[in-house]
Amino acid sequence: MASSEIGLACALGGGGWDAEVTSIMERIRSADVGNRIQAAREIRRLTKTSPRHRRQLSGAVGPLVSMLQSDSLESGDAAILALLNLAVRDESNKIKIVEAGALDPLIHFLQSTNSSLQEYATAALLTLSASSINKPTISASDAIPLLVRILRDGNQQAKIDAVMALCNLSTIPENLIVILPLQPIPSLICLLKSCKKSSRTAERCSALLESLASFDEGRTALTAAEGGVLTVVQVLEEGSLRSREHAVGTLLTMCESDHCRYRELILKEGAIPGLLELTVQGTPKSQVKARSLLQLLRSSRHERAELQADALDSIVCNIVSNIDGDDQAGKAKKMLAEMVQNSMEQSLRHLQQRAFVVRSE
């Protein structure tokens, strides 16, 4: 075997000399643009589902990043899709792509009027931002403002990938301070309204909302957004377990930060049924948060007496103790619904009695 072939075999990760991979590696380095584009498309095909080919073709990262920097849209399109597949579920390739200088051309594509290139670049940043090693580098670039803009103005898939990328980057606390002034919350609410509440998209939207709600500006923006709190309540009722945990966390943060300001708003949007259900069916964290929020919602500033710590536990235990059989979830929902309906009817009668007293005076 010639020395150049030995070097190439080593570059392929020692997994054997694959003639097809060797041919691709030769063509991706070719001076001919057509050969490079064809090689990039074959890399995309081979790495779509094959971890072995992702390892073997990792040497193509440099040439592919160079293709991103060319003026040819066809070349950029082929290269970005190949890099995207190389990075999927491969931490080493994710890091190598960023180190090779892919961020600058990807950020350029985020600003493209070509919606497909913009979408592909957003998907690539989502994948690359999953690496904790890459997060600081991406955060230091101009990516965050552009991702927020795509969340607002991009096509549906680009919006979904943008919010997931922002959620990845938000695990660096300092990035929340960068994201918040860009006013992402109205766009988050719009996306949350349009997606299925039990979807992964809803989970990421809810997670980012909960993080942003830790700031007063975030809470103000959430209440100012049309249907903002109502949408969070809908996630509380219809979301996945993780989404519901984020939703109750958001509402609890609001109420704890300013009880007088947010209590009536949360009650008005009908959070009680979802909270009661969550005390039975939520994750351990959700159950604790739901109980804490119910305590806060029960007591107004005019009431000195607070809900005793074991009062809600008693209610929940009573519900659970009356549930037999396999369909515990369905029965729990029905019993909770009946309890809430009774509570609402009692509140209505109380209001009617008060109105009658006022008229009599």
mmCIF file of C-alpha atoms in Angstrom:
data_model
loop_
_atom_site.group_PDB
_atom_site.id
_atom_site.type_symbol
_atom_site.label_atom_id
_atom_site.label_comp_id
_atom_site.label_asym_id
_atom_site.label_seq_id
_atom_site.Cartn_x
_atom_site.Cartn_y
_atom_site.Cartn_z
ATOM 1 C CA MET A 1 0.000 0.000 0.000
ATOM 2 C CA ALA A 2 1.402 3.437 -0.955
ATOM 3 C CA SER A 3 2.218 5.879 1.827
ATOM 4 C CA SER A 4 -0.640 8.219 0.779
ATOM 5 C CA GLU A 5 -3.056 5.309 0.979
ATOM 6 C CA ILE A 6 -1.758 4.350 4.430
ATOM 7 C CA GLY A 7 -2.310 7.919 5.622
ATOM 8 C CA LEU A 8 -5.822 7.899 4.232
ATOM 9 C CA ALA A 9 -6.586 4.592 5.916
ATOM 10 C CA CYS A 10 -5.439 6.074 9.223
ATOM 11 C CA ALA A 11 -7.638 9.115 8.629
ATOM 12 C CA LEU A 12 -10.575 6.783 8.216
ATOM 13 C CA GLY A 13 -10.237 5.777 11.866
ATOM 14 C CA GLY A 14 -8.543 2.429 11.425
ATOM 15 C CA GLY A 15 -11.824 0.764 10.549
ATOM 16 C CA GLY A 16 -10.600 -0.805 7.338
ATOM 17 C CA TRP A 17 -10.013 0.575 3.876
ATOM 18 C CA ASP A 18 -13.424 1.334 2.316
ATOM 19 C CA ALA A 19 -13.094 2.034 -1.414
ATOM 20 C CA GLU A 20 -16.260 4.133 -1.477
ATOM 21 C CA VAL A 21 -15.109 6.296 1.433
ATOM 22 C CA THR A 22 -11.664 6.673 -0.136
ATOM 23 C CA SER A 23 -13.216 7.852 -3.394
ATOM 24 C CA ILE A 24 -15.375 10.376 -1.556
ATOM 25 C CA MET A 25 -12.426 11.752 0.393
ATOM 26 C CA GLU A 26 -10.467 12.218 -2.831
ATOM 27 C CA ARG A 27 -13.342 14.009 -4.554
ATOM 28 C CA ILE A 28 -14.202 16.275 -1.585
ATOM 29 C CA ARG A 29 -10.629 17.610 -1.888
ATOM 30 C CA SER A 30 -10.850 17.950 -5.656
ATOM 31 C CA ALA A 31 -10.350 21.269 -7.428
ATOM 32 C CA ASP A 32 -13.479 20.524 -9.463
ATOM 33 C CA VAL A 33 -16.594 22.124 -7.910
ATOM 34 C CA GLY A 34 -18.903 19.478 -9.340
ATOM 35 C CA ASN A 35 -16.854 16.684 -7.797
ATOM 36 C CA ARG A 36 -16.934 18.379 -4.388
ATOM 37 C CA ILE A 37 -20.698 18.879 -4.520
ATOM 38 C CA GLN A 38 -21.277 15.264 -5.520
ATOM 39 C CA ALA A 39 -18.957 14.059 -2.745
ATOM 40 C CA ALA A 40 -20.761 16.230 -0.181
ATOM 41 C CA ARG A 41 -24.090 14.715 -1.220
ATOM 42 C CA GLU A 42 -22.695 11.214 -0.832
ATOM 43 C CA ILE A 43 -21.327 12.111 2.602
ATOM 44 C CA ARG A 44 -24.797 13.278 3.566
ATOM 45 C CA ARG A 45 -26.278 9.983 2.347
ATOM 46 C CA LEU A 46 -23.757 7.736 4.066
ATOM 47 C CA THR A 47 -23.782 9.571 7.406
ATOM 48 C CA LYS A 48 -27.543 9.884 7.706
ATOM 49 C CA THR A 49 -27.873 6.783 9.884
ATOM 50 C CA SER A 50 -24.354 5.334 10.150
ATOM 51 C CA PRO A 51 -22.153 6.178 13.158
ATOM 52 C CA ARG A 52 -19.328 4.234 11.460
ATOM 53 C CA HIS A 53 -19.405 6.477 8.399
ATOM 54 C CA ARG A 54 -19.529 9.573 10.603
ATOM 55 C CA ARG A 55 -16.270 8.454 12.141
ATOM 56 C CA GLN A 56 -14.699 7.415 8.843
ATOM 57 C CA LEU A 57 -15.647 10.632 7.055
ATOM 58 C CA SER A 58 -14.716 13.030 9.848
ATOM 59 C CA GLY A 59 -11.700 14.017 7.748
ATOM 60 C CA ALA A 60 -14.116 15.693 5.330
ATOM 61 C CA VAL A 61 -15.044 18.390 7.855
ATOM 62 C CA GLY A 62 -12.326 20.830 6.742
ATOM 63 C CA PRO A 63 -13.119 20.648 3.016
ATOM 64 C CA LEU A 64 -16.861 20.892 3.732
ATOM 65 C CA VAL A 65 -16.373 24.026 5.840
ATOM 66 C CA SER A 66 -14.366 25.510 2.960
ATOM 67 C CA MET A 67 -17.328 24.789 0.674
ATOM 68 C CA LEU A 68 -19.569 26.758 3.048
ATOM 69 C CA GLN A 69 -17.425 29.798 2.356
ATOM 70 C CA SER A 70 -17.794 29.624 -1.418
ATOM 71 C CA ASP A 71 -20.129 31.856 -3.412
ATOM 72 C CA SER A 72 -22.011 28.900 -4.860
ATOM 73 C CA LEU A 73 -25.419 28.334 -3.258
ATOM 74 C CA GLU A 74 -25.444 24.753 -4.544
ATOM 75 C CA SER A 75 -22.082 24.130 -2.929
ATOM 76 C CA GLY A 76 -23.165 25.708 0.365
ATOM 77 C CA ASP A 77 -26.404 23.734 0.390
ATOM 78 C CA ALA A 78 -24.630 20.398 -0.161
ATOM 79 C CA ALA A 79 -21.928 21.171 2.411
ATOM 80 C CA ILE A 80 -24.254 22.279 5.211
ATOM 81 C CA LEU A 81 -26.429 19.177 4.883
ATOM 82 C CA ALA A 82 -23.358 16.920 4.908
ATOM 83 C CA LEU A 83 -21.973 18.667 8.000
ATOM 84 C CA LEU A 84 -25.347 18.407 9.707
ATOM 85 C CA ASN A 85 -25.376 14.624 9.322
ATOM 86 C CA LEU A 86 -21.739 14.326 10.360
ATOM 87 C CA ALA A 87 -22.533 16.170 13.606
ATOM 88 C CA VAL A 88 -25.631 14.216 14.599
ATOM 89 C CA ARG A 89 -24.911 12.037 17.670
ATOM 90 C CA ASP A 90 -21.177 12.577 17.253
ATOM 91 C CA GLU A 91 -19.638 14.856 19.872
ATOM 92 C CA SER A 92 -16.178 14.754 18.289
ATOM 93 C CA ASN A 93 -17.476 15.907 14.912
ATOM 94 C CA LYS A 94 -19.553 18.675 16.522
ATOM 95 C CA ILE A 95 -16.425 20.110 18.128
ATOM 96 C CA LYS A 96 -14.321 19.600 15.003
ATOM 97 C CA ILE A 97 -16.852 21.490 12.828
ATOM 98 C CA VAL A 98 -16.801 24.551 15.091
ATOM 99 C CA GLU A 99 -13.016 24.444 15.406
ATOM 100 C CA ALA A 100 -12.755 24.321 11.598
ATOM 101 C CA GLY A 101 -14.440 27.721 11.388
ATOM 102 C CA ALA A 102 -18.019 26.788 10.436
ATOM 103 C CA LEU A 103 -19.705 29.382 12.655
ATOM 104 C CA ASP A 104 -19.027 32.443 10.482
ATOM 105 C CA PRO A 105 -20.544 31.005 7.291
ATOM 106 C CA LEU A 106 -23.437 29.461 9.245
ATOM 107 C CA ILE A 107 -24.229 32.842 10.795
ATOM 108 C CA HIS A 108 -24.109 34.340 7.303
ATOM 109 C CA PHE A 109 -26.665 31.750 6.180
ATOM 110 C CA LEU A 110 -28.911 32.653 9.130
ATOM 111 C CA GLN A 111 -29.260 36.072 7.503
ATOM 112 C CA SER A 112 -29.941 34.650 4.051
ATOM 113 C CA THR A 113 -33.132 35.479 2.162
ATOM 114 C CA ASN A 114 -33.036 31.875 0.961
ATOM 115 C CA SER A 115 -35.394 30.216 3.440
ATOM 116 C CA SER A 116 -33.945 26.743 2.846
ATOM 117 C CA LEU A 117 -30.378 27.821 3.618
ATOM 118 C CA GLN A 118 -31.625 29.704 6.667
ATOM 119 C CA GLU A 119 -33.482 26.616 7.851
ATOM 120 C CA TYR A 120 -30.465 24.332 7.315
ATOM 121 C CA ALA A 121 -28.164 26.747 9.142
ATOM 122 C CA THR A 122 -30.575 26.913 12.068
ATOM 123 C CA ALA A 123 -30.701 23.116 12.223
ATOM 124 C CA ALA A 124 -26.888 22.997 12.137
ATOM 125 C CA LEU A 125 -26.599 25.477 15.015
ATOM 126 C CA LEU A 126 -29.144 23.454 16.984
ATOM 127 C CA THR A 127 -27.023 20.328 16.557
ATOM 128 C CA LEU A 128 -23.715 22.075 17.286
ATOM 129 C CA SER A 129 -25.132 23.852 20.361
ATOM 130 C CA ALA A 130 -25.921 20.483 21.937
ATOM 131 C CA SER A 131 -22.207 20.208 22.730
ATOM 132 C CA SER A 132 -21.211 21.819 26.019
ATOM 133 C CA ILE A 133 -17.763 22.485 24.516
ATOM 134 C CA ASN A 134 -19.316 24.498 21.669
ATOM 135 C CA LYS A 135 -21.771 26.542 23.707
ATOM 136 C CA PRO A 136 -19.377 29.298 24.847
ATOM 137 C CA THR A 137 -18.046 29.758 21.303
ATOM 138 C CA ILE A 138 -21.525 29.951 19.797
ATOM 139 C CA SER A 139 -22.636 32.293 22.582
ATOM 140 C CA ALA A 140 -19.747 34.649 21.824
ATOM 141 C CA SER A 141 -20.788 34.884 18.164
ATOM 142 C CA ASP A 142 -23.742 36.799 16.726
ATOM 143 C CA ALA A 143 -25.904 33.682 16.756
ATOM 144 C CA ILE A 144 -28.305 34.494 19.602
ATOM 145 C CA PRO A 145 -29.879 37.679 18.138
ATOM 146 C CA LEU A 146 -30.268 35.966 14.770
ATOM 147 C CA LEU A 147 -31.883 32.891 16.346
ATOM 148 C CA VAL A 148 -34.390 35.123 18.146
ATOM 149 C CA ARG A 149 -35.155 36.849 14.854
ATOM 150 C CA ILE A 150 -35.717 33.492 13.153
ATOM 151 C CA LEU A 151 -37.963 32.480 16.044
ATOM 152 C CA ARG A 152 -40.045 35.511 15.128
ATOM 153 C CA ASP A 153 -39.841 35.560 11.317
ATOM 154 C CA GLY A 154 -38.568 32.182 10.080
ATOM 155 C CA ASN A 155 -40.558 29.323 8.585
ATOM 156 C CA GLN A 156 -42.144 26.856 10.974
ATOM 157 C CA GLN A 157 -39.287 24.342 11.034
ATOM 158 C CA ALA A 158 -36.689 27.088 11.417
ATOM 159 C CA LYS A 159 -38.663 28.511 14.357
ATOM 160 C CA ILE A 160 -38.733 25.115 16.047
ATOM 161 C CA ASP A 161 -34.995 24.586 15.581
ATOM 162 C CA ALA A 162 -34.275 28.162 16.710
ATOM 163 C CA VAL A 163 -36.114 27.750 20.006
ATOM 164 C CA MET A 164 -34.351 24.449 20.640
ATOM 165 C CA ALA A 165 -30.964 26.036 19.934
ATOM 166 C CA LEU A 166 -31.799 28.961 22.231
ATOM 167 C CA CYS A 167 -32.860 26.494 24.906
ATOM 168 C CA ASN A 168 -29.501 24.723 24.575
ATOM 169 C CA LEU A 169 -27.634 28.024 24.889
ATOM 170 C CA SER A 170 -29.798 29.193 27.811
ATOM 171 C CA THR A 171 -28.102 26.632 30.060
ATOM 172 C CA ILE A 172 -25.339 29.249 30.285
ATOM 173 C CA PRO A 173 -27.040 31.671 32.716
ATOM 174 C CA GLU A 174 -25.380 34.761 31.223
ATOM 175 C CA ASN A 175 -27.099 34.049 27.907
ATOM 176 C CA LEU A 176 -30.523 34.673 29.448
ATOM 177 C CA ILE A 177 -29.473 38.282 29.987
ATOM 178 C CA VAL A 178 -28.595 38.445 26.287
ATOM 179 C CA ILE A 179 -31.816 36.747 25.131
ATOM 180 C CA LEU A 180 -34.294 38.697 27.267
ATOM 181 C CA PRO A 181 -33.837 42.216 25.787
ATOM 182 C CA LEU A 182 -34.394 40.743 22.316
ATOM 183 C CA GLN A 183 -38.069 40.254 23.271
ATOM 184 C CA PRO A 184 -38.428 36.545 22.462
ATOM 185 C CA ILE A 185 -41.466 35.900 24.669
ATOM 186 C CA PRO A 186 -44.246 36.962 22.232
ATOM 187 C CA SER A 187 -42.685 34.663 19.610
ATOM 188 C CA LEU A 188 -42.379 31.829 22.143
ATOM 189 C CA ILE A 189 -46.050 32.186 23.020
ATOM 190 C CA CYS A 190 -47.065 32.188 19.336
ATOM 191 C CA LEU A 191 -45.064 29.011 18.707
ATOM 192 C CA LEU A 192 -46.440 27.406 21.851
ATOM 193 C CA LYS A 193 -49.994 28.196 20.739
ATOM 194 C CA SER A 194 -49.439 26.621 17.334
ATOM 195 C CA CYS A 195 -47.729 23.387 18.397
ATOM 196 C CA LYS A 196 -49.106 20.315 20.097
ATOM 197 C CA LYS A 197 -48.840 20.899 23.840
ATOM 198 C CA SER A 198 -47.396 17.423 24.442
ATOM 199 C CA SER A 199 -44.671 17.851 21.788
ATOM 200 C CA ARG A 200 -40.943 18.257 22.271
ATOM 201 C CA THR A 201 -41.267 21.757 20.839
ATOM 202 C CA ALA A 202 -43.665 22.649 23.646
ATOM 203 C CA GLU A 203 -41.184 21.245 26.176
ATOM 204 C CA ARG A 204 -38.402 23.492 24.899
ATOM 205 C CA CYS A 205 -40.655 26.561 24.688
ATOM 206 C CA SER A 206 -41.880 25.919 28.235
ATOM 207 C CA ALA A 207 -38.343 25.400 29.530
ATOM 208 C CA LEU A 208 -37.131 28.680 28.023
ATOM 209 C CA LEU A 209 -40.185 30.540 29.329
ATOM 210 C CA GLU A 210 -39.553 29.234 32.830
ATOM 211 C CA SER A 211 -35.941 30.435 32.677
ATOM 212 C CA LEU A 212 -36.943 33.877 31.375
ATOM 213 C CA ALA A 213 -39.693 34.169 34.020
ATOM 214 C CA SER A 214 -36.986 34.313 36.676
ATOM 215 C CA PHE A 215 -36.489 37.941 35.587
ATOM 216 C CA ASP A 216 -39.014 40.695 36.230
ATOM 217 C CA GLU A 217 -38.775 41.766 32.573
ATOM 218 C CA GLY A 218 -39.622 38.222 31.540
ATOM 219 C CA ARG A 219 -42.673 38.043 33.783
ATOM 220 C CA THR A 220 -43.878 41.433 32.538
ATOM 221 C CA ALA A 221 -43.454 40.347 28.919
ATOM 222 C CA LEU A 222 -45.318 37.095 29.558
ATOM 223 C CA THR A 223 -48.340 38.853 31.042
ATOM 224 C CA ALA A 224 -48.267 41.476 28.278
ATOM 225 C CA ALA A 225 -48.213 38.894 25.482
ATOM 226 C CA GLU A 226 -51.651 38.128 24.088
ATOM 227 C CA GLY A 227 -52.853 34.916 25.729
ATOM 228 C CA GLY A 228 -49.484 34.495 27.450
ATOM 229 C CA VAL A 229 -50.539 33.208 30.863
ATOM 230 C CA LEU A 230 -53.502 31.324 29.370
ATOM 231 C CA THR A 231 -51.128 29.457 27.048
ATOM 232 C CA VAL A 232 -48.946 28.443 30.003
ATOM 233 C CA VAL A 233 -52.082 27.198 31.784
ATOM 234 C CA GLN A 234 -53.011 25.151 28.703
ATOM 235 C CA VAL A 235 -49.582 23.518 28.797
ATOM 236 C CA LEU A 236 -50.176 22.854 32.486
ATOM 237 C CA GLU A 237 -53.292 20.900 31.523
ATOM 238 C CA GLU A 238 -52.339 19.282 28.208
ATOM 239 C CA GLY A 239 -48.540 19.097 28.087
ATOM 240 C CA SER A 240 -46.109 16.259 28.606
ATOM 241 C CA LEU A 241 -44.906 15.612 32.142
ATOM 242 C CA ARG A 242 -41.801 17.688 31.505
ATOM 243 C CA SER A 243 -43.738 20.549 29.894
ATOM 244 C CA ARG A 244 -46.174 20.620 32.786
ATOM 245 C CA GLU A 245 -43.276 20.786 35.226
ATOM 246 C CA HIS A 246 -41.921 23.841 33.413
ATOM 247 C CA ALA A 247 -45.382 25.418 33.221
ATOM 248 C CA VAL A 248 -46.088 25.094 36.943
ATOM 249 C CA GLY A 249 -42.573 26.352 37.623
ATOM 250 C CA THR A 250 -43.275 29.473 35.581
ATOM 251 C CA LEU A 251 -46.554 30.199 37.369
ATOM 252 C CA LEU A 252 -45.022 29.527 40.781
ATOM 253 C CA THR A 253 -42.118 31.877 40.059
ATOM 254 C CA MET A 254 -44.600 34.583 39.060
ATOM 255 C CA CYS A 255 -46.725 34.189 42.156
ATOM 256 C CA GLU A 256 -43.754 33.983 44.524
ATOM 257 C CA SER A 257 -42.170 37.093 43.013
ATOM 258 C CA ASP A 258 -45.280 39.288 43.405
ATOM 259 C CA HIS A 259 -48.277 37.592 44.984
ATOM 260 C CA CYS A 260 -50.592 40.583 44.708
ATOM 261 C CA ARG A 261 -49.727 41.263 41.089
ATOM 262 C CA TYR A 262 -50.076 37.763 39.649
ATOM 263 C CA ARG A 263 -52.454 35.811 41.901
ATOM 264 C CA GLU A 264 -55.711 37.058 40.381
ATOM 265 C CA LEU A 265 -54.367 36.765 36.832
ATOM 266 C CA ILE A 266 -53.404 33.115 37.312
ATOM 267 C CA LEU A 267 -56.752 32.353 38.928
ATOM 268 C CA LYS A 268 -58.600 34.174 36.138
ATOM 269 C CA GLU A 269 -56.953 31.965 33.506
ATOM 270 C CA GLY A 270 -58.253 28.834 35.244
ATOM 271 C CA ALA A 271 -55.089 27.245 36.580
ATOM 272 C CA ILE A 272 -56.734 25.424 39.529
ATOM 273 C CA PRO A 273 -57.965 22.253 37.730
ATOM 274 C CA GLY A 274 -54.580 21.629 36.142
ATOM 275 C CA LEU A 275 -52.782 22.242 39.420
ATOM 276 C CA LEU A 276 -55.021 19.853 41.318
ATOM 277 C CA GLU A 277 -54.486 17.182 38.687
ATOM 278 C CA LEU A 278 -50.740 17.775 38.837
ATOM 279 C CA THR A 279 -50.670 17.084 42.577
ATOM 280 C CA VAL A 280 -51.788 13.546 41.718
ATOM 281 C CA GLN A 281 -50.273 12.856 38.311
ATOM 282 C CA GLY A 282 -47.202 15.090 38.001
ATOM 283 C CA THR A 283 -43.538 14.358 38.476
ATOM 284 C CA PRO A 284 -42.294 14.619 42.081
ATOM 285 C CA LYS A 285 -41.045 18.162 41.373
ATOM 286 C CA SER A 286 -44.337 19.100 39.723
ATOM 287 C CA GLN A 287 -46.335 17.835 42.668
ATOM 288 C CA VAL A 288 -44.332 19.917 45.136
ATOM 289 C CA LYS A 289 -44.584 23.026 42.959
ATOM 290 C CA ALA A 290 -48.298 22.528 42.339
ATOM 291 C CA ARG A 291 -49.001 22.250 46.069
ATOM 292 C CA SER A 292 -46.927 25.356 46.789
ATOM 293 C CA LEU A 293 -48.745 27.333 44.103
ATOM 294 C CA LEU A 294 -52.163 26.174 45.308
ATOM 295 C CA GLN A 295 -51.269 27.438 48.780
ATOM 296 C CA LEU A 296 -50.308 30.828 47.362
ATOM 297 C CA LEU A 297 -53.446 31.034 45.226
ATOM 298 C CA ARG A 298 -55.677 30.136 48.167
ATOM 299 C CA SER A 299 -54.488 32.981 50.374
ATOM 300 C CA SER A 300 -55.052 36.609 49.401
ATOM 301 C CA ARG A 301 -53.373 39.632 50.946
ATOM 302 C CA HIS A 302 -56.528 40.209 52.982
ATOM 303 C CA GLU A 303 -56.331 36.750 54.512
ATOM 304 C CA ARG A 304 -53.933 36.088 57.367
ATOM 305 C CA ALA A 305 -54.643 32.374 57.627
ATOM 306 C CA GLU A 306 -52.589 30.247 55.271
ATOM 307 C CA LEU A 307 -53.383 26.786 54.043
ATOM 308 C CA GLN A 308 -52.044 24.268 56.535
ATOM 309 C CA ALA A 309 -49.178 22.212 55.171
ATOM 310 C CA ASP A 310 -51.082 18.957 55.408
ATOM 311 C CA ALA A 311 -54.400 20.251 54.037
ATOM 312 C CA LEU A 312 -53.602 19.628 50.383
ATOM 313 C CA ASP A 313 -51.951 16.340 51.253
ATOM 314 C CA SER A 314 -55.184 15.321 52.913
ATOM 315 C CA ILE A 315 -57.183 16.264 49.806
ATOM 316 C CA VAL A 316 -54.851 14.386 47.484
ATOM 317 C CA CYS A 317 -54.685 11.326 49.724
ATOM 318 C CA ASN A 318 -58.467 11.270 49.863
ATOM 319 C CA ILE A 319 -58.644 11.295 46.064
ATOM 320 C CA VAL A 320 -56.056 8.564 45.671
ATOM 321 C CA SER A 321 -57.623 6.367 48.353
ATOM 322 C CA ASN A 322 -60.889 6.367 46.416
ATOM 323 C CA ILE A 323 -59.314 5.221 43.164
ATOM 324 C CA ASP A 324 -59.506 1.507 42.403
ATOM 325 C CA GLY A 325 -58.742 -0.490 39.301
ATOM 326 C CA ASP A 326 -56.451 0.065 36.354
ATOM 327 C CA ASP A 327 -57.831 3.376 35.085
ATOM 328 C CA GLN A 328 -56.499 5.394 37.997
ATOM 329 C CA ALA A 329 -55.538 8.372 35.842
ATOM 330 C CA GLY A 330 -58.993 8.653 34.288
ATOM 331 C CA LYS A 331 -60.746 8.305 37.618
ATOM 332 C CA ALA A 332 -58.423 10.843 39.218
ATOM 333 C CA LYS A 333 -59.192 13.349 36.489
ATOM 334 C CA LYS A 334 -62.922 12.794 36.908
ATOM 335 C CA MET A 335 -62.805 13.200 40.689
ATOM 336 C CA LEU A 336 -60.636 16.299 40.398
ATOM 337 C CA ALA A 337 -63.010 17.762 37.822
ATOM 338 C CA GLU A 338 -65.972 17.151 40.113
ATOM 339 C CA MET A 339 -64.133 18.745 43.041
ATOM 340 C CA VAL A 340 -63.218 21.795 40.981
ATOM 341 C CA GLN A 341 -66.761 22.110 39.623
ATOM 342 C CA ASN A 342 -68.173 22.004 43.149
ATOM 343 C CA SER A 343 -65.658 24.615 44.226
ATOM 344 C CA MET A 344 -66.635 26.879 41.336
ATOM 345 C CA GLU A 345 -70.344 26.491 42.098
ATOM 346 C CA GLN A 346 -69.746 27.362 45.743
ATOM 347 C CA SER A 347 -67.738 30.423 44.721
ATOM 348 C CA LEU A 348 -70.522 31.517 42.371
ATOM 349 C CA ARG A 349 -73.150 31.157 45.102
ATOM 350 C CA HIS A 350 -70.928 33.158 47.439
ATOM 351 C CA LEU A 351 -70.607 35.954 44.882
ATOM 352 C CA GLN A 352 -74.363 35.974 44.291
ATOM 353 C CA GLN A 353 -75.009 36.242 48.024
ATOM 354 C CA ARG A 354 -72.587 39.131 48.314
ATOM 355 C CA ALA A 355 -74.237 40.904 45.392
ATOM 356 C CA PHE A 356 -77.642 40.460 47.040
ATOM 357 C CA VAL A 357 -76.344 41.914 50.327
ATOM 358 C CA VAL A 358 -74.903 44.936 48.504
ATOM 359 C CA ARG A 359 -78.206 45.600 46.703
ATOM 360 C CA SER A 360 -80.133 45.279 49.965
ATOM 361 C CA GLU A 361 -77.941 47.912 51.582
#
